[in-house]
Short mmCIF file of C-alpha atoms in Angstrom, two decimals:
data_model
loop_
_atom_site.label_atom_id
_atom_site.label_comp_id
_atom_site.label_asym_id
_atom_site.label_seq_id
_atom_site.Cartn_x
_atom_site.Cartn_y
_atom_site.Cartn_z
CA UNK M 3 10.82 -45.00 -5.80
CA UNK M 4 7.21 -46.23 -5.89
CA UNK M 5 6.44 -46.03 -2.17
CA UNK M 6 7.99 -44.42 0.90
CA UNK M 7 7.09 -44.26 4.58
CA UNK M 8 5.68 -40.90 5.68
CA UNK M 9 8.00 -40.73 8.71
CA UNK M 10 11.03 -41.47 6.54
CA UNK M 11 10.01 -38.69 4.14
CA UNK M 12 9.51 -36.32 7.09
CA UNK M 13 13.07 -37.05 8.30
CA UNK M 14 14.46 -36.37 4.80
CA UNK M 15 12.60 -33.04 4.54
CA UNK M 16 13.74 -32.00 8.04
CA UNK M 17 17.38 -32.37 6.98
CA UNK M 18 16.95 -29.31 4.78
CA UNK M 19 17.92 -26.15 6.69
CA UNK M 20 14.83 -24.22 5.60
CA UNK M 21 12.54 -26.96 7.00
CA UNK M 22 14.49 -27.64 10.20
CA UNK M 23 11.62 -26.26 12.34
CA UNK M 24 8.84 -28.02 10.41
CA UNK M 25 6.31 -29.57 12.77
CA UNK M 26 4.75 -32.99 12.26
CA UNK M 27 1.20 -31.61 12.30
CA UNK M 28 1.91 -29.14 9.47
CA UNK M 29 3.66 -31.83 7.44
CA UNK M 30 0.76 -34.29 7.80
CA UNK M 31 -1.82 -31.63 6.87
CA UNK M 32 0.06 -31.06 3.57
CA UNK M 33 0.26 -34.82 2.93
CA UNK M 34 -3.49 -35.16 3.58
CA UNK M 35 -4.23 -32.31 1.15
CA UNK M 36 -2.04 -33.88 -1.55
CA UNK M 37 -3.56 -37.29 -0.82
CA UNK M 38 -7.09 -36.02 -1.47
CA UNK M 39 -8.44 -36.44 2.06
CA UNK M 40 -10.50 -33.23 1.77
CA UNK M 41 -13.23 -34.64 -0.48
CA UNK M 42 -15.23 -31.39 -0.42
CA UNK M 43 -12.51 -29.82 -2.60
CA UNK M 44 -13.38 -32.20 -5.43
CA UNK M 45 -16.42 -30.00 -6.10
CA UNK M 46 -13.87 -27.33 -7.09
CA UNK M 47 -11.99 -29.84 -9.32
CA UNK M 48 -9.12 -30.32 -6.89
CA UNK M 49 -8.14 -33.97 -6.80
CA UNK M 50 -5.47 -36.10 -5.11
CA UNK M 51 -1.93 -35.55 -6.38
CA UNK M 52 -0.34 -38.52 -4.56
CA UNK M 53 -1.38 -41.93 -3.20
CA UNK M 54 -1.56 -41.96 0.62
CA UNK M 55 -2.42 -44.87 2.93
CA UNK M 56 -3.01 -43.36 6.37
CA UNK M 57 -3.19 -46.70 8.22
CA UNK M 58 0.01 -48.10 6.68
CA UNK M 59 1.76 -44.72 6.85
CA UNK M 60 2.92 -44.96 3.22
CA UNK M 61 2.74 -42.57 0.26
CA UNK M 62 3.44 -43.07 -3.43
CA UNK M 63 2.89 -41.88 -6.98
CA UNK M 64 -0.67 -41.52 -8.28
CA UNK M 65 -1.65 -41.45 -11.96
CA UNK M 66 0.34 -40.73 -15.11
CA UNK M 67 -0.51 -37.00 -15.24
CA UNK M 68 1.00 -36.12 -11.85
CA UNK M 69 4.50 -35.60 -13.26
CA UNK M 70 3.22 -33.58 -16.24
CA UNK M 71 1.11 -31.34 -13.98
CA UNK M 72 4.06 -30.85 -11.65
CA UNK M 73 6.57 -29.97 -14.40
CA UNK M 74 4.21 -27.57 -16.22
CA UNK M 75 2.89 -25.74 -13.14
CA UNK M 76 5.60 -25.72 -10.50
CA UNK M 77 7.39 -22.45 -9.73
CA UNK M 78 7.78 -20.02 -6.85
CA UNK M 79 7.46 -16.82 -8.91
CA UNK M 80 3.74 -15.93 -9.06
CA UNK M 81 1.97 -14.71 -12.18
CA UNK M 82 1.34 -10.99 -11.79
CA UNK M 83 -0.25 -8.47 -14.09
CA UNK M 84 -1.86 -5.06 -14.09
CA UNK M 85 -5.30 -4.49 -12.61
CA UNK M 86 -7.93 -2.64 -14.65
CA UNK M 87 -9.55 0.29 -12.83
CA UNK M 88 -13.21 0.99 -13.58
CA UNK M 89 -15.81 3.57 -12.62
CA UNK M 90 -19.01 1.57 -13.14
CA UNK M 91 -18.42 0.11 -16.65
CA UNK M 92 -15.96 2.75 -17.83
CA UNK M 93 -12.25 1.87 -17.89
CA UNK M 94 -10.14 4.57 -16.23
CA UNK M 95 -6.69 3.01 -16.43
CA UNK M 96 -4.51 0.32 -14.89
CA UNK M 97 -2.58 -0.05 -11.64
CA UNK M 98 0.06 -2.51 -10.48
CA UNK M 99 -1.21 -5.54 -8.55
CA UNK M 100 1.25 -4.79 -5.71
CA UNK M 101 -0.38 -1.35 -5.39
CA UNK M 102 -3.86 -2.91 -5.19
CA UNK M 103 -2.71 -5.10 -2.29
CA UNK M 104 -2.31 -2.00 -0.12
CA UNK M 105 -5.81 -0.66 -0.76
CA UNK M 106 -8.83 -1.05 1.48
CA UNK M 107 -12.34 0.30 1.01
CA UNK M 108 -12.38 4.09 1.32
CA UNK M 109 -8.73 4.67 0.37
CA UNK M 110 -8.19 7.52 -2.10
CA UNK M 111 -5.43 7.34 -4.71
CA UNK M 112 -4.33 9.30 -7.77
CA UNK M 113 -4.45 7.82 -11.28
CA UNK M 114 -3.80 9.89 -14.38
CA UNK M 115 -3.92 13.08 -12.33
CA UNK M 116 -7.41 12.32 -10.98
CA UNK M 117 -8.53 11.16 -7.52
CA UNK M 118 -10.49 7.92 -7.08
CA UNK M 119 -11.91 6.17 -4.02
CA UNK M 120 -11.39 2.40 -3.89
CA UNK M 121 -14.62 0.41 -3.42
CA UNK M 122 -13.79 -3.26 -4.04
CA UNK M 123 -11.91 -5.61 -6.38
CA UNK M 124 -13.28 -8.52 -8.38
CA UNK M 125 -10.76 -10.70 -10.18
CA UNK M 126 -8.34 -8.35 -11.92
CA UNK M 127 -10.75 -5.38 -11.94
CA UNK M 128 -10.76 -2.70 -9.25
CA UNK M 129 -13.99 -0.73 -8.95
CA UNK M 130 -13.67 2.87 -7.81
CA UNK M 131 -15.75 6.00 -7.32
CA UNK M 132 -14.88 9.26 -9.05
CA UNK M 133 -16.99 11.34 -6.64
CA UNK M 134 -14.23 12.06 -4.14
CA UNK M 135 -14.20 15.08 -1.86
CA UNK M 136 -11.12 14.37 0.24
CA UNK M 137 -7.36 14.35 -0.38
CA UNK M 138 -5.49 11.17 -1.42
CA UNK M 139 -4.50 8.78 1.37
CA UNK M 140 -2.18 6.51 -0.67
CA UNK M 141 0.81 7.99 -2.57
CA UNK M 142 1.21 6.92 -6.21
CA UNK M 143 4.78 5.64 -5.67
CA UNK M 144 3.93 3.52 -2.61
CA UNK M 145 4.37 0.04 -4.10
CA UNK M 146 7.74 0.95 -5.67
CA UNK M 147 9.40 2.13 -2.44
CA UNK M 148 12.00 -0.17 -0.86
CA UNK M 149 11.52 -0.58 2.91
CA UNK M 150 14.06 0.43 5.55
CA UNK M 151 15.48 -2.54 7.47
CA UNK M 152 14.67 -2.86 11.17
CA UNK M 153 18.34 -2.88 12.25
CA UNK M 154 19.17 0.26 10.28
CA UNK M 155 16.03 1.95 11.65
CA UNK M 156 17.21 1.28 15.22
CA UNK M 157 20.64 2.73 14.40
CA UNK M 158 19.00 5.90 13.07
CA UNK M 159 16.93 5.98 16.26
CA UNK M 160 20.15 5.76 18.29
CA UNK M 161 21.57 8.73 16.35
CA UNK M 162 18.38 10.69 17.11
CA UNK M 163 18.80 9.91 20.83
CA UNK M 164 22.38 11.17 20.81
CA UNK M 165 21.26 14.36 19.05
CA UNK M 166 18.49 14.96 21.61
CA UNK M 167 20.99 14.53 24.46
CA UNK M 168 23.26 17.17 22.95
CA UNK M 169 20.39 19.64 22.54
CA UNK M 170 19.15 19.00 26.10
CA UNK M 171 22.65 19.69 27.51
CA UNK M 172 22.88 22.94 25.48
CA UNK M 173 25.90 21.78 23.48
CA UNK M 174 27.07 24.48 21.07
CA UNK M 175 26.13 24.46 17.39
CA UNK M 176 29.75 23.93 16.31
CA UNK M 177 30.18 20.87 18.54
CA UNK M 178 26.94 19.29 17.31
CA UNK M 179 27.90 19.84 13.66
CA UNK M 180 31.34 18.31 14.36
CA UNK M 181 29.56 15.32 15.91
CA UNK M 182 27.31 14.96 12.83
CA UNK M 183 30.37 15.09 10.55
CA UNK M 184 32.20 12.42 12.54
CA UNK M 185 29.13 10.16 12.93
CA UNK M 186 27.72 10.33 9.41
CA UNK M 187 30.65 11.45 7.20
CA UNK M 188 28.65 14.12 5.36
CA UNK M 189 29.65 17.43 3.78
CA UNK M 190 29.26 20.80 5.51
CA UNK M 191 25.94 21.72 3.84
CA UNK M 192 24.36 18.35 4.68
CA UNK M 193 25.57 18.57 8.29
CA UNK M 194 24.04 22.05 8.62
CA UNK M 195 20.72 20.86 7.12
CA UNK M 196 20.60 17.92 9.56
CA UNK M 197 21.37 20.25 12.48
CA UNK M 198 18.58 22.69 11.52
CA UNK M 199 16.11 19.83 10.97
CA UNK M 200 16.78 18.37 14.43
CA UNK M 201 16.88 21.80 16.10
CA UNK M 202 13.45 22.72 14.74
CA UNK M 203 11.98 19.37 15.83
CA UNK M 204 13.51 19.73 19.32
CA UNK M 205 12.25 23.29 19.78
CA UNK M 206 8.82 22.58 18.27
CA UNK M 207 8.07 19.34 20.17
CA UNK M 208 10.41 16.48 21.10
CA UNK M 209 12.79 14.22 19.18
CA UNK M 210 11.59 10.59 18.97
CA UNK M 211 14.29 7.93 19.12
CA UNK M 212 14.99 4.25 19.81
CA UNK M 213 14.01 4.59 23.50
CA UNK M 214 11.08 7.00 23.07
CA UNK M 215 8.12 6.87 20.67
CA UNK M 216 6.29 10.17 20.27
CA UNK M 217 2.53 9.94 19.64
CA UNK M 218 1.60 13.30 18.14
CA UNK M 219 -2.02 14.46 17.83
CA UNK M 220 -3.26 17.42 15.78
CA UNK M 221 -6.50 18.47 14.11
CA UNK M 222 -7.14 19.62 10.56
CA UNK M 223 -10.62 21.09 10.46
CA UNK M 224 -12.95 18.33 11.69
CA UNK M 225 -10.42 15.57 11.00
CA UNK M 226 -8.28 14.18 13.83
CA UNK M 227 -4.77 13.00 12.96
CA UNK M 228 -2.43 10.93 15.13
CA UNK M 229 1.19 10.48 14.02
CA UNK M 230 3.09 7.68 15.77
CA UNK M 231 6.83 8.33 15.39
CA UNK M 232 7.90 4.67 15.50
CA UNK M 233 11.15 4.46 13.54
CA UNK M 234 11.14 0.68 12.97
CA UNK M 235 10.88 0.38 9.18
CA UNK M 236 7.85 0.33 6.92
CA UNK M 237 7.18 -3.43 7.17
CA UNK M 238 7.04 -3.43 10.98
CA UNK M 239 5.00 -0.20 10.96
CA UNK M 240 2.56 -1.84 8.53
CA UNK M 241 1.86 -4.61 11.05
CA UNK M 242 1.74 -2.28 14.06
CA UNK M 243 -0.53 0.29 12.38
CA UNK M 244 -3.04 -2.36 11.28
CA UNK M 245 -3.15 -3.72 14.83
CA UNK M 246 -3.77 -0.26 16.32
CA UNK M 247 -6.41 0.59 13.69
CA UNK M 248 -8.18 -2.74 14.30
CA UNK M 249 -8.16 -2.13 18.07
CA UNK M 250 -9.70 1.33 17.51
CA UNK M 251 -12.34 -0.12 15.17
CA UNK M 252 -13.38 -2.82 17.64
CA UNK M 253 -13.22 -0.81 20.87
CA UNK M 254 -14.30 2.67 19.70
CA UNK M 255 -16.25 1.87 16.50
CA UNK M 256 -14.15 4.25 14.39
CA UNK M 257 -13.03 3.47 10.85
CA UNK M 258 -9.61 5.13 10.67
CA UNK M 259 -7.47 5.74 7.60
CA UNK M 260 -3.85 4.56 7.74
CA UNK M 261 -0.75 6.10 6.19
CA UNK M 262 2.63 4.46 6.79
CA UNK M 263 6.29 5.01 6.01
CA UNK M 264 9.65 3.95 7.45
CA UNK M 265 9.55 6.61 10.18
CA UNK M 266 6.11 5.80 11.60
CA UNK M 267 2.44 5.78 10.73
CA UNK M 268 -0.53 8.16 10.82
CA UNK M 269 -4.15 7.43 11.75
CA UNK M 270 -6.89 9.78 10.57
CA UNK M 271 -10.63 9.95 11.22
CA UNK M 272 -13.33 12.59 10.85
CA UNK M 273 -14.54 11.65 14.34
CA UNK M 274 -12.53 11.88 17.59
CA UNK M 275 -10.78 8.71 18.79
CA UNK M 276 -8.44 7.73 21.64
CA UNK M 277 -5.21 6.21 20.36
CA UNK M 278 -3.85 5.84 23.92
CA UNK M 279 -6.64 3.41 24.85
CA UNK M 280 -5.97 1.39 21.70
CA UNK M 281 -2.22 1.22 22.40
CA UNK M 282 -2.93 0.00 25.94
CA UNK M 283 -5.07 -2.83 24.55
CA UNK M 284 -2.24 -4.19 22.39
CA UNK M 285 -0.28 -7.07 23.91
CA UNK M 286 2.78 -8.63 22.32
CA UNK M 287 1.63 -12.22 22.89
CA UNK M 288 -1.78 -11.51 21.26
CA UNK M 289 -0.47 -9.65 18.20
CA UNK M 290 -0.56 -12.72 15.91
CA UNK M 291 -4.18 -13.51 16.73
CA UNK M 292 -5.28 -9.89 16.37
CA UNK M 293 -3.61 -9.42 12.97
CA UNK M 294 -4.98 -12.70 11.63
CA UNK M 295 -8.50 -11.45 12.36
CA UNK M 296 -7.71 -7.99 10.94
CA UNK M 297 -6.38 -9.48 7.68
CA UNK M 298 -9.15 -12.04 7.22
CA UNK M 299 -11.09 -10.12 4.54
CA UNK M 300 -8.27 -7.91 3.28
CA UNK M 301 -7.29 -7.59 -0.37
CA UNK M 302 -3.67 -8.46 0.37
CA UNK M 303 -4.59 -11.88 1.85
CA UNK M 304 -6.76 -12.71 -1.19
CA UNK M 305 -3.87 -11.95 -3.56
CA UNK M 306 -1.29 -13.85 -1.53
CA UNK M 307 -3.61 -16.84 -1.23
CA UNK M 308 -3.69 -17.02 -5.03
CA UNK M 309 0.12 -17.12 -5.10
CA UNK M 310 0.22 -19.91 -2.50
CA UNK M 311 -2.60 -21.87 -4.17
CA UNK M 312 -0.71 -21.81 -7.49
CA UNK M 313 2.47 -23.08 -5.79
CA UNK M 314 0.46 -25.82 -4.06
CA UNK M 315 -1.11 -26.89 -7.40
CA UNK M 316 -4.61 -26.01 -6.19
CA UNK M 317 -4.83 -23.66 -9.16
CA UNK M 318 -3.24 -24.95 -12.35
CA UNK M 319 -1.66 -22.24 -14.48
CA UNK M 320 -1.37 -24.68 -17.37
CA UNK M 321 -3.29 -27.89 -18.07
CA UNK M 322 -2.97 -29.96 -21.26
CA UNK M 323 -1.49 -27.01 -23.12
CA UNK M 324 -4.17 -24.49 -22.09
CA UNK M 325 -3.03 -21.47 -20.09
CA UNK M 326 -5.25 -19.92 -17.41
CA UNK M 327 -5.25 -16.12 -17.27
CA UNK M 328 -4.29 -14.36 -14.03
CA UNK M 329 -7.77 -12.86 -13.74
CA UNK M 330 -9.36 -16.29 -13.91
CA UNK M 331 -6.84 -17.58 -11.36
CA UNK M 332 -7.84 -14.79 -8.96
CA UNK M 333 -11.56 -15.55 -9.29
CA UNK M 334 -10.87 -19.26 -8.70
CA UNK M 335 -8.69 -18.50 -5.67
CA UNK M 336 -11.43 -16.35 -4.09
CA UNK M 337 -13.88 -19.27 -4.34
CA UNK M 338 -11.26 -21.72 -3.06
CA UNK M 339 -10.41 -19.48 -0.12
CA UNK M 340 -13.99 -19.64 1.12
CA UNK M 341 -14.02 -23.41 0.59
CA UNK M 342 -10.85 -24.08 2.62
CA UNK M 343 -12.06 -21.80 5.44
CA UNK M 344 -15.07 -24.08 5.79
CA UNK M 345 -12.71 -27.08 6.10
CA UNK M 346 -10.34 -25.48 8.62
CA UNK M 347 -9.12 -22.02 9.49
CA UNK M 348 -5.64 -23.57 9.71
CA UNK M 349 -5.71 -25.21 6.28
CA UNK M 350 -2.02 -25.43 5.20
CA UNK M 351 -2.28 -23.20 2.11
CA UNK M 352 -4.33 -20.58 3.98
CA UNK M 353 -1.87 -20.75 6.87
CA UNK M 354 1.05 -20.18 4.48
CA UNK M 355 -0.74 -17.21 2.86
CA UNK M 356 -1.17 -15.60 6.29
CA UNK M 357 2.47 -16.28 7.14
CA UNK M 358 3.58 -14.73 3.85
CA UNK M 359 1.59 -11.56 4.55
CA UNK M 360 2.64 -11.23 8.21
CA UNK M 361 6.31 -12.22 7.90
CA UNK M 362 7.35 -11.51 4.30
CA UNK M 363 5.21 -8.53 3.32
CA UNK M 364 4.96 -7.16 6.87
CA UNK M 365 7.35 -7.68 9.78
CA UNK M 366 5.27 -9.04 12.64
CA UNK M 367 8.30 -10.37 14.55
CA UNK M 368 9.91 -6.95 14.96
CA UNK M 369 6.53 -5.31 15.59
CA UNK M 370 6.05 -7.82 18.42
CA UNK M 371 9.55 -7.03 19.69
CA UNK M 372 8.68 -3.32 19.92
CA UNK M 373 5.50 -4.10 21.88
CA UNK M 374 7.53 -6.28 24.27
CA UNK M 375 10.00 -3.41 24.78
CA UNK M 376 7.08 -1.07 25.53
CA UNK M 377 5.64 -3.56 28.04
CA UNK M 378 9.05 -3.90 29.73
CA UNK M 379 9.40 -0.07 29.69
CA UNK M 380 12.60 -0.29 27.64
CA UNK M 381 10.77 1.99 25.20
CA UNK M 382 8.37 4.62 26.52
CA UNK M 383 5.41 6.25 24.80
CA UNK M 384 5.08 10.04 25.02
CA UNK M 385 1.74 11.60 24.01
CA UNK M 386 1.77 15.22 22.80
CA UNK M 387 -0.69 17.59 21.10
CA UNK M 388 0.31 20.13 18.45
CA UNK M 389 -1.52 22.73 16.39
CA UNK M 390 0.12 21.52 13.16
CA UNK M 391 2.47 18.65 12.19
CA UNK M 392 5.98 18.76 13.63
CA UNK M 393 8.94 18.80 11.19
CA UNK M 394 9.44 15.04 11.60
CA UNK M 395 5.73 14.50 10.78
CA UNK M 396 5.74 16.59 7.58
CA UNK M 397 6.64 13.67 5.34
CA UNK M 398 3.84 11.35 6.43
CA UNK M 399 1.29 14.15 6.92
CA UNK M 400 1.72 15.28 3.31
CA UNK M 401 1.90 11.72 1.94
CA UNK M 402 -0.45 11.46 -1.02
CA UNK M 403 -1.52 15.12 -0.75
CA UNK M 404 1.41 16.34 -2.85
CA UNK M 405 0.52 13.94 -5.70
CA UNK M 406 -2.21 16.33 -6.85
CA UNK M 407 -0.15 19.51 -6.55
CA UNK M 408 1.96 21.15 -9.21
CA UNK M 409 5.66 21.29 -8.39
CA UNK M 410 5.58 25.07 -7.84
CA UNK M 411 2.54 24.79 -5.56
CA UNK M 412 4.18 21.91 -3.68
CA UNK M 413 7.34 23.92 -2.98
CA UNK M 414 5.34 26.99 -1.97
CA UNK M 415 3.11 24.90 0.31
CA UNK M 416 6.10 23.31 2.08
CA UNK M 417 7.69 26.75 2.51
CA UNK M 418 4.54 28.09 4.16
CA UNK M 419 4.33 25.06 6.45
CA UNK M 420 7.96 25.57 7.44
CA UNK M 421 7.34 29.25 8.14
CA UNK M 422 4.42 28.37 10.41
CA UNK M 423 6.65 25.95 12.33
CA UNK M 424 9.27 28.69 12.78
CA UNK M 425 6.56 31.05 14.01
CA UNK M 426 5.36 28.50 16.59
CA UNK M 427 8.93 27.98 17.78
CA UNK M 428 9.40 31.74 18.06
CA UNK M 429 6.24 32.14 20.14
CA UNK M 430 7.33 29.24 22.33
CA UNK M 431 10.85 30.56 22.91
CA UNK M 432 9.84 34.24 23.11
CA UNK M 433 13.38 35.25 22.20
CA UNK M 434 13.78 38.51 20.20
CA UNK M 435 16.07 36.90 17.64
CA UNK M 436 13.76 33.97 16.85
CA UNK M 437 10.66 36.20 16.86
CA UNK M 438 12.29 38.55 14.38
CA UNK M 439 13.25 35.60 12.15
CA UNK M 440 9.69 34.21 12.24
CA UNK M 441 8.11 37.60 11.51
CA UNK M 442 10.46 38.07 8.56
CA UNK M 443 9.54 34.60 7.24
CA UNK M 444 5.83 35.32 7.64
CA UNK M 445 6.09 38.61 5.76
CA UNK M 446 7.31 36.85 2.59
CA UNK M 447 3.84 35.65 1.62
CA UNK M 448 0.29 36.92 2.12
CA UNK M 449 -1.00 33.37 2.60
CA UNK M 450 1.28 32.59 5.53
CA UNK M 451 -1.35 33.53 8.12
CA UNK M 452 -3.98 31.23 6.70
CA UNK M 453 -5.31 28.44 8.94
CA UNK M 454 -3.54 25.13 8.45
CA UNK M 455 -5.82 23.34 5.99
CA UNK M 456 -5.02 21.12 3.00
CA UNK M 457 -8.45 21.46 1.41
CA UNK M 458 -7.79 24.80 -0.29
CA UNK M 459 -4.61 23.42 -1.82
CA UNK M 460 -6.13 20.35 -3.46
CA UNK M 461 -9.47 22.04 -4.28
CA UNK M 462 -7.52 24.56 -6.35
CA UNK M 463 -5.78 21.74 -8.22
CA UNK M 464 -9.08 19.87 -8.59
CA UNK M 465 -10.74 22.77 -10.40
CA UNK M 466 -7.75 23.16 -12.70
CA UNK M 467 -7.76 19.44 -13.57
CA UNK M 468 -11.51 19.35 -14.28
CA UNK M 469 -11.23 22.40 -16.53
CA UNK M 470 -8.24 20.87 -18.33
CA UNK M 471 -10.00 17.51 -18.79
CA UNK M 472 -13.18 19.15 -20.14
CA UNK M 473 -11.14 21.26 -22.56
CA UNK M 474 -9.37 18.12 -23.84
CA UNK M 475 -12.69 16.28 -24.32
CA UNK M 476 -14.11 19.20 -26.31
CA UNK M 477 -10.96 19.37 -28.44
CA UNK M 478 -11.09 15.63 -29.23
CA UNK M 479 -14.81 15.79 -30.09
CA UNK M 480 -14.20 18.74 -32.40
CA UNK M 481 -11.33 16.92 -34.13
CA UNK M 482 -13.48 13.76 -34.52
CA UNK M 483 -16.39 15.77 -35.96
CA UNK M 484 -14.08 17.45 -38.51
CA UNK M 485 -12.68 14.16 -39.89
CA UNK M 486 -13.22 13.98 -43.65
CA UNK M 487 -14.62 10.95 -45.51
CA UNK M 488 -15.66 9.31 -42.21
CA UNK M 489 -19.31 8.12 -41.90
CA UNK M 490 -21.49 9.82 -39.30
CA UNK M 491 -22.13 6.56 -37.37
CA UNK M 492 -18.35 6.14 -36.93
CA UNK M 493 -18.08 9.70 -35.60
CA UNK M 494 -20.88 8.94 -33.13
CA UNK M 495 -18.98 5.90 -31.82
CA UNK M 496 -15.82 8.02 -31.56
CA UNK M 497 -17.80 10.49 -29.44
CA UNK M 498 -18.82 7.65 -27.10
CA UNK M 499 -15.19 6.56 -26.78
CA UNK M 500 -14.11 10.12 -25.97
CA UNK M 501 -16.79 10.25 -23.23
CA UNK M 502 -15.24 7.13 -21.67
CA UNK M 503 -17.50 4.38 -23.07
CA UNK M 504 -15.66 1.09 -23.72
CA UNK M 505 -18.28 -1.69 -23.49
CA UNK M 506 -21.36 -0.60 -25.47
CA UNK M 507 -19.64 0.08 -28.81
CA UNK M 508 -20.51 -1.23 -32.26
CA UNK M 509 -18.22 -4.17 -33.04
CA UNK M 510 -18.09 -3.35 -36.76
CA UNK M 511 -16.89 0.18 -35.97
CA UNK M 512 -14.21 -1.08 -33.60
CA UNK M 513 -13.02 -3.64 -36.20
CA UNK M 514 -12.91 -0.95 -38.89
CA UNK M 515 -10.95 1.43 -36.67
CA UNK M 516 -8.44 -1.31 -35.80
CA UNK M 517 -8.08 -2.28 -39.45
CA UNK M 518 -7.59 1.29 -40.73
CA UNK M 519 -5.85 2.74 -37.66
CA UNK M 520 -2.60 3.60 -39.47
CA UNK M 521 -4.42 5.42 -42.30
CA UNK M 522 -6.68 7.25 -39.82
CA UNK M 523 -3.73 8.34 -37.66
CA UNK M 524 -1.96 9.81 -40.68
CA UNK M 525 -4.99 11.95 -41.51
CA UNK M 526 -6.21 13.00 -38.06
CA UNK M 527 -4.61 15.48 -35.59
CA UNK M 528 -1.91 14.27 -33.18
CA UNK M 529 -4.13 14.51 -30.05
CA UNK M 530 -6.88 12.34 -31.59
CA UNK M 531 -4.34 9.81 -32.93
CA UNK M 532 -2.79 9.37 -29.46
CA UNK M 533 -6.24 9.00 -27.91
CA UNK M 534 -7.28 6.31 -30.43
CA UNK M 535 -4.17 4.26 -29.65
CA UNK M 536 -4.99 4.16 -25.93
CA UNK M 537 -8.78 3.76 -26.35
CA UNK M 538 -8.57 0.84 -28.80
CA UNK M 539 -6.11 -0.97 -26.52
CA UNK M 540 -8.55 -0.58 -23.60
CA UNK M 541 -11.44 -1.85 -25.77
CA UNK M 542 -9.40 -4.95 -26.73
CA UNK M 543 -8.71 -5.63 -23.03
CA UNK M 544 -12.45 -5.52 -22.33
CA UNK M 545 -13.27 -8.15 -24.95
#
């Protein structure tokens, strides 16, 4: 088929179920892009893919290379790779690209047991600062966690509501455990654990559920934390938390840190802020517009735009047998993104990238539904203040913090936190039995009466890690200096590599090490051999 009418093609496309809601304006904008109507894109070597006569309303094939380009570049699975992490010019390690998508300037994460603050990304390199004096805000396993579905989250919320009703009507322990067994089909130990978990939350604060969202505020030193117990799944919480944080930034000029999980999200700032005012500013019908502005310069939109640009043949992964690396694709996409914004903020590929972020990565539709329920008062917001996180807030409050703790310290820390919760409940209830239980729990450790503060926990681990790292560096330098039949200039280059240098190394030394690596590894200690393997691989990646 050499030529076809645009309207006829539109009718054919609309017959497909996935394009049943496709609008004529969106369809024509794609045709105009493929037809080369945006001449300014030719400066970026993006040319027409099809022949399009706007007056006649006809389209057709253009050129002999169109089919080759299509067959060698088409595909919905994007090219992904690892991102190199650097402090200045020194390579620290690598992180997954999906993990980088979640980062924004100021976020702190753990890599190789060390804390780093994210500054910015350029291509497939993330630049970070090693001078970090605050706990991690992003857990290391974040990008690997599967999200909870919205429907299942609402069912869990319904179970929470039923549990709160039973506690409020003073139903006996035995009856509640029988209810848990019949509702969840769990064993006796699990049922008892669930009962104790809910009882402590109920006595400490309130139980959030599908009809009530608890907004819990507490302070840790000079830092203010707000935990929003919105059990709607991580994807919907991602959208809602970004909207709230953006509203706070615009209305109160506060740059807040965000932590999210399936059960809610937490906002933190070293200056006081009013989350209630921000929540009141959010409107369901304005959520799309607000999030589009909030995401405009985000790392996640830049990455998703690259994926969409590759699918739309704006960026060719392969051309005449030459492959384009992912890093080069990302640099090209960043330039293209600025170019298409100048053409139109609703350019079809940019529009699809936003949709992919808001609907596939996040869940804007269900986040909007929750805001509508709040506006209709089907779901109410309850604001409370606590001295320390409630049991339901433990998970998100400690998110990222526990990455830098040893397992024994982590268990001990959680025990102390639990004991402090029991003590608060005892003081609240003023019953002899609960007071005695809390006093007994407090007496198990000398540290139990310390003020609630994470800093001492991670500062202790920080000192241990620095001492351990320095000891390893000294050991490697000593082993390198003691190598026999190795020229002094080679030992000097090895010392640079041990100090973290990867760029300014003598090429002849690197080539010699790569050539004789097997012989060197057989003669040098195990620690130095393992280090050389990793260091030479990082040097090769830099070239």
